[in-house]
């Protein structure tokens, strides 16, 4: 039982490049979320999903896309990277008990 | 607009002392209030959580105090240890929809 896994752990992009951050969970959780963590701002919700095929926007969705084709996977796509997207990204999942389990994070730098 | 406000931003406590972190919220629809602990380079991990039907919850050295009328809740760490040095986040959510809103975090340092 690996919990929530994220790849890659580190990534450096140039402005305008696109990429996908991968997130997978093996706990059969319905709910999955993406957050970004910036100094002094805590964790801010980017997008979330309440089940396969269902996604919705969080507090800071601009510049990001998500899809949920399976229960296990919830990738986050950066369409055209900007320096303002330099951050640490966390994926989380939860089941019916409300407890959110976080992945180890992806540290992204956009030059 | 910050849905959950957290203070202080940083806290230094002597070993054996009590660490207190406070949070406040506005949305009365919130019905679940967890605290997360995060060590450097790691993802946040659930520490303790409370629902508004109780005013206090204790797990070992960690206690949540909840004041529904004031819309405030706090984390107390008794007998603080150097191993407790971490960043702590409060959060709030509505069970329906499962969206979590986090405070800005408190960096706790416990000095020996």
Short mmCIF file of C-alpha atoms in Angstrom, two decimals:
data_model
loop_
_atom_site.label_atom_id
_atom_site.label_comp_id
_atom_site.label_asym_id
_atom_site.label_seq_id
_atom_site.Cartn_x
_atom_site.Cartn_y
_atom_site.Cartn_z
CA UNK A 1 0.00 0.00 0.00
CA UNK A 2 1.98 2.99 -1.31
CA UNK A 3 -0.60 5.64 -0.34
CA UNK A 4 -0.35 8.78 -2.49
CA UNK A 5 2.55 8.93 -4.93
CA UNK A 6 3.70 11.91 -6.97
CA UNK A 7 6.16 12.21 -9.82
CA UNK A 8 8.49 13.88 -10.47
CA UNK A 9 9.95 15.06 -7.14
CA UNK A 10 11.72 17.99 -8.77
CA UNK A 11 11.25 19.77 -12.09
CA UNK A 12 12.71 22.83 -13.75
CA UNK A 13 10.83 24.37 -16.67
CA UNK A 14 11.34 27.32 -18.93
CA UNK A 15 8.60 29.91 -19.31
CA UNK A 16 6.04 28.71 -21.83
CA UNK A 17 6.78 25.02 -21.52
CA UNK A 18 4.05 22.58 -20.61
CA UNK A 19 4.19 19.55 -18.36
CA UNK A 20 2.09 17.11 -16.38
CA UNK A 21 2.49 16.38 -12.70
CA UNK A 22 1.45 12.84 -11.94
CA UNK A 23 -0.52 11.73 -8.88
CA UNK A 24 -1.74 8.26 -8.02
CA UNK A 25 -3.35 6.66 -4.98
CA UNK A 26 -4.01 3.04 -4.16
CA UNK A 27 -6.53 3.49 -1.34
CA UNK A 28 -9.62 3.55 -3.56
CA UNK A 29 -10.40 7.10 -2.42
CA UNK A 30 -13.12 9.03 -4.18
CA UNK A 31 -11.79 12.50 -3.42
CA UNK A 32 -8.53 13.82 -4.83
CA UNK A 33 -7.12 17.33 -4.77
CA UNK A 34 -4.18 19.38 -5.94
CA UNK A 35 -2.67 22.11 -3.80
CA UNK A 36 0.20 24.50 -4.19
CA UNK A 37 2.26 25.61 -1.22
CA UNK A 38 3.97 28.96 -1.20
CA UNK A 39 5.82 30.62 1.69
CA UNK A 40 3.47 32.54 3.96
CA UNK A 41 0.38 31.45 2.03
CA UNK A 42 -0.24 27.96 3.29
CA UNK A 43 -1.81 25.40 1.00
CA UNK A 44 -4.13 26.67 -1.69
CA UNK A 45 -6.53 24.40 -3.56
CA UNK A 46 -6.02 24.34 -7.33
CA UNK A 47 -8.46 21.70 -8.53
CA UNK A 48 -10.28 18.81 -6.95
CA UNK A 49 -12.28 15.76 -7.94
CA UNK A 50 -15.09 13.96 -6.15
CA UNK A 51 -14.87 10.87 -8.36
CA UNK A 52 -13.82 9.55 -11.73
CA UNK A 53 -15.02 11.86 -14.50
CA UNK A 54 -15.83 14.73 -12.11
CA UNK A 55 -13.53 17.69 -11.50
CA UNK A 56 -13.99 21.22 -10.25
CA UNK A 57 -11.98 24.36 -9.67
CA UNK A 58 -10.51 25.40 -6.35
CA UNK A 59 -9.16 28.76 -5.20
CA UNK A 60 -6.34 29.17 -7.76
CA UNK A 61 -7.20 27.20 -10.93
CA UNK A 62 -5.87 29.56 -13.61
CA UNK A 63 -3.09 28.06 -15.72
CA UNK A 64 -3.83 24.49 -14.67
CA UNK A 65 -5.93 21.67 -16.08
CA UNK A 66 -6.94 18.36 -14.55
CA UNK A 67 -8.75 15.22 -15.58
CA UNK A 68 -9.88 12.12 -13.67
CA UNK A 69 -10.33 9.16 -15.98
CA UNK A 70 -9.76 6.57 -13.23
CA UNK A 71 -10.24 6.49 -9.46
CA UNK A 72 -6.50 6.03 -8.97
CA UNK A 73 -4.99 8.83 -11.07
CA UNK A 74 -5.36 12.60 -11.00
CA UNK A 75 -2.77 14.37 -13.18
CA UNK A 76 -2.25 18.13 -13.10
CA UNK A 77 -1.29 19.84 -16.36
CA UNK A 78 0.49 23.14 -16.66
CA UNK A 79 -0.45 24.50 -20.04
CA UNK A 80 2.15 27.25 -20.46
CA UNK A 81 4.40 27.55 -17.43
CA UNK A 82 4.99 30.96 -15.87
CA UNK A 83 7.44 32.01 -13.12
CA UNK A 84 4.42 32.62 -10.85
CA UNK A 85 3.83 28.87 -10.92
CA UNK A 86 7.09 28.19 -9.14
CA UNK A 87 5.89 26.36 -6.06
CA UNK A 88 5.66 23.04 -4.27
CA UNK A 89 2.69 21.02 -5.46
CA UNK A 90 0.90 18.47 -3.31
CA UNK A 91 -1.66 15.93 -4.31
CA UNK A 92 -4.04 14.58 -1.67
CA UNK A 93 -6.76 11.99 -1.48
CA UNK A 94 -9.50 11.17 0.99
CA UNK A 95 -12.28 8.72 1.44
CA UNK A 96 -15.45 8.92 3.46
CA UNK A 97 -13.66 9.67 6.74
CA UNK A 98 -12.53 13.17 5.69
CA UNK A 99 -8.89 12.44 6.52
CA UNK A 100 -6.74 13.76 3.70
CA UNK A 101 -3.58 11.87 2.82
CA UNK A 102 -0.90 13.91 1.10
CA UNK A 103 1.76 12.84 -1.32
CA UNK A 104 5.43 13.81 -0.88
CA UNK A 105 5.16 16.82 -3.21
CA UNK A 106 6.72 18.06 -6.44
CA UNK A 107 9.02 21.04 -6.27
CA UNK A 108 8.63 23.03 -9.51
CA UNK A 109 10.81 25.91 -10.63
CA UNK A 110 9.88 27.94 -13.70
CA UNK A 111 12.67 30.08 -15.13
CA UNK B 1 -9.79 35.98 0.72
CA UNK B 2 -8.39 33.72 3.42
CA UNK B 3 -11.13 31.40 4.64
CA UNK B 4 -9.10 30.30 7.66
CA UNK B 5 -6.82 32.70 9.52
CA UNK B 6 -3.95 31.27 11.55
CA UNK B 7 -1.61 32.79 14.11
CA UNK B 8 1.17 33.12 15.04
CA UNK B 9 3.30 32.77 11.93
CA UNK B 10 6.18 31.43 14.00
CA UNK B 11 6.59 30.20 17.55
CA UNK B 12 9.59 29.35 19.70
CA UNK B 13 8.99 27.29 22.82
CA UNK B 14 11.27 25.78 25.42
CA UNK B 15 11.32 22.01 25.78
CA UNK B 16 8.58 20.98 28.20
CA UNK B 17 6.53 24.12 27.55
CA UNK B 18 3.09 24.50 25.99
CA UNK B 19 2.74 25.48 22.35
CA UNK B 20 -0.50 27.18 21.35
CA UNK B 21 -1.59 27.90 17.78
CA UNK B 22 -4.84 29.66 16.97
CA UNK B 23 -7.18 29.63 14.01
CA UNK B 24 -10.37 31.48 13.12
CA UNK B 25 -12.92 30.94 10.39
CA UNK B 26 -15.96 32.74 9.01
CA UNK B 27 -17.98 30.14 7.13
CA UNK B 28 -20.44 28.52 9.53
CA UNK B 29 -20.97 25.70 7.04
CA UNK B 30 -17.56 24.26 7.96
CA UNK B 31 -18.03 21.09 9.99
CA UNK B 32 -14.62 19.47 10.13
CA UNK B 33 -11.47 21.07 11.54
CA UNK B 34 -8.19 19.16 11.20
CA UNK B 35 -4.67 20.07 12.15
CA UNK B 36 -1.77 18.95 9.97
CA UNK B 37 1.91 18.62 10.82
CA UNK B 38 4.54 19.05 8.14
CA UNK B 39 8.25 18.33 8.36
CA UNK B 40 10.69 19.86 5.85
CA UNK B 41 10.59 18.13 2.49
CA UNK B 42 7.51 16.10 3.38
CA UNK B 43 3.80 16.37 2.73
CA UNK B 44 1.43 17.43 5.53
CA UNK B 45 0.15 14.62 7.75
CA UNK B 46 -3.03 14.64 9.80
CA UNK B 47 -2.31 15.22 13.48
CA UNK B 48 -5.72 15.57 15.09
CA UNK B 49 -9.18 16.72 14.03
CA UNK B 50 -12.44 17.85 15.61
CA UNK B 51 -16.06 18.33 14.65
CA UNK B 52 -18.15 21.19 16.06
CA UNK B 53 -20.31 18.97 18.25
CA UNK B 54 -17.55 18.81 20.88
CA UNK B 55 -15.54 21.61 22.49
CA UNK B 56 -12.33 19.70 23.06
CA UNK B 57 -10.48 16.68 21.76
CA UNK B 58 -7.30 15.27 23.21
CA UNK B 59 -4.88 12.76 21.73
CA UNK B 60 -1.77 12.25 23.81
CA UNK B 61 0.05 15.58 24.15
CA UNK B 62 -2.11 17.24 21.48
CA UNK B 63 -5.42 18.94 22.25
CA UNK B 64 -7.84 20.85 20.05
CA UNK B 65 -10.04 23.43 21.75
CA UNK B 66 -13.07 24.50 19.74
CA UNK B 67 -15.25 27.56 20.33
CA UNK B 68 -18.22 27.42 17.98
CA UNK B 69 -19.73 30.76 18.98
CA UNK B 70 -16.44 32.59 18.44
CA UNK B 71 -15.63 30.56 15.31
CA UNK B 72 -12.20 29.79 16.65
CA UNK B 73 -10.19 26.68 17.32
CA UNK B 74 -6.72 26.13 18.67
CA UNK B 75 -4.04 23.48 18.96
CA UNK B 76 -2.27 22.96 22.27
CA UNK B 77 0.89 20.90 22.42
CA UNK B 78 1.71 19.97 26.00
CA UNK B 79 5.24 19.11 27.14
CA UNK B 80 6.62 20.28 23.79
CA UNK B 81 9.61 18.32 22.50
CA UNK B 82 12.32 19.16 19.96
CA UNK B 83 10.81 16.46 17.71
CA UNK B 84 7.64 18.57 17.55
CA UNK B 85 9.55 21.23 15.61
CA UNK B 86 7.62 21.44 12.35
CA UNK B 87 5.10 23.57 10.49
CA UNK B 88 1.51 23.22 11.64
CA UNK B 89 -1.52 23.99 9.51
CA UNK B 90 -5.11 24.29 10.60
CA UNK B 91 -7.83 23.61 8.06
CA UNK B 92 -11.58 23.59 7.69
CA UNK B 93 -13.94 21.81 5.37
CA UNK B 94 -17.53 21.10 4.60
CA UNK B 95 -18.18 17.37 4.49
CA UNK B 96 -20.23 17.75 1.34
CA UNK B 97 -17.79 18.40 -1.50
CA UNK B 98 -14.73 17.68 0.60
CA UNK B 99 -12.99 20.99 -0.12
CA UNK B 100 -10.37 21.89 2.45
CA UNK B 101 -9.26 25.43 3.25
CA UNK B 102 -5.92 25.80 5.01
CA UNK B 103 -4.44 28.43 7.28
CA UNK B 104 -1.11 29.98 6.37
CA UNK B 105 0.88 27.78 8.73
CA UNK B 106 2.86 28.18 11.96
CA UNK B 107 6.52 27.30 12.14
CA UNK B 108 7.17 25.81 15.58
CA UNK B 109 10.65 25.51 17.01
CA UNK B 110 11.13 23.74 20.32
CA UNK B 111 14.52 24.50 21.83
CA UNK B 112 16.18 22.04 24.22
#
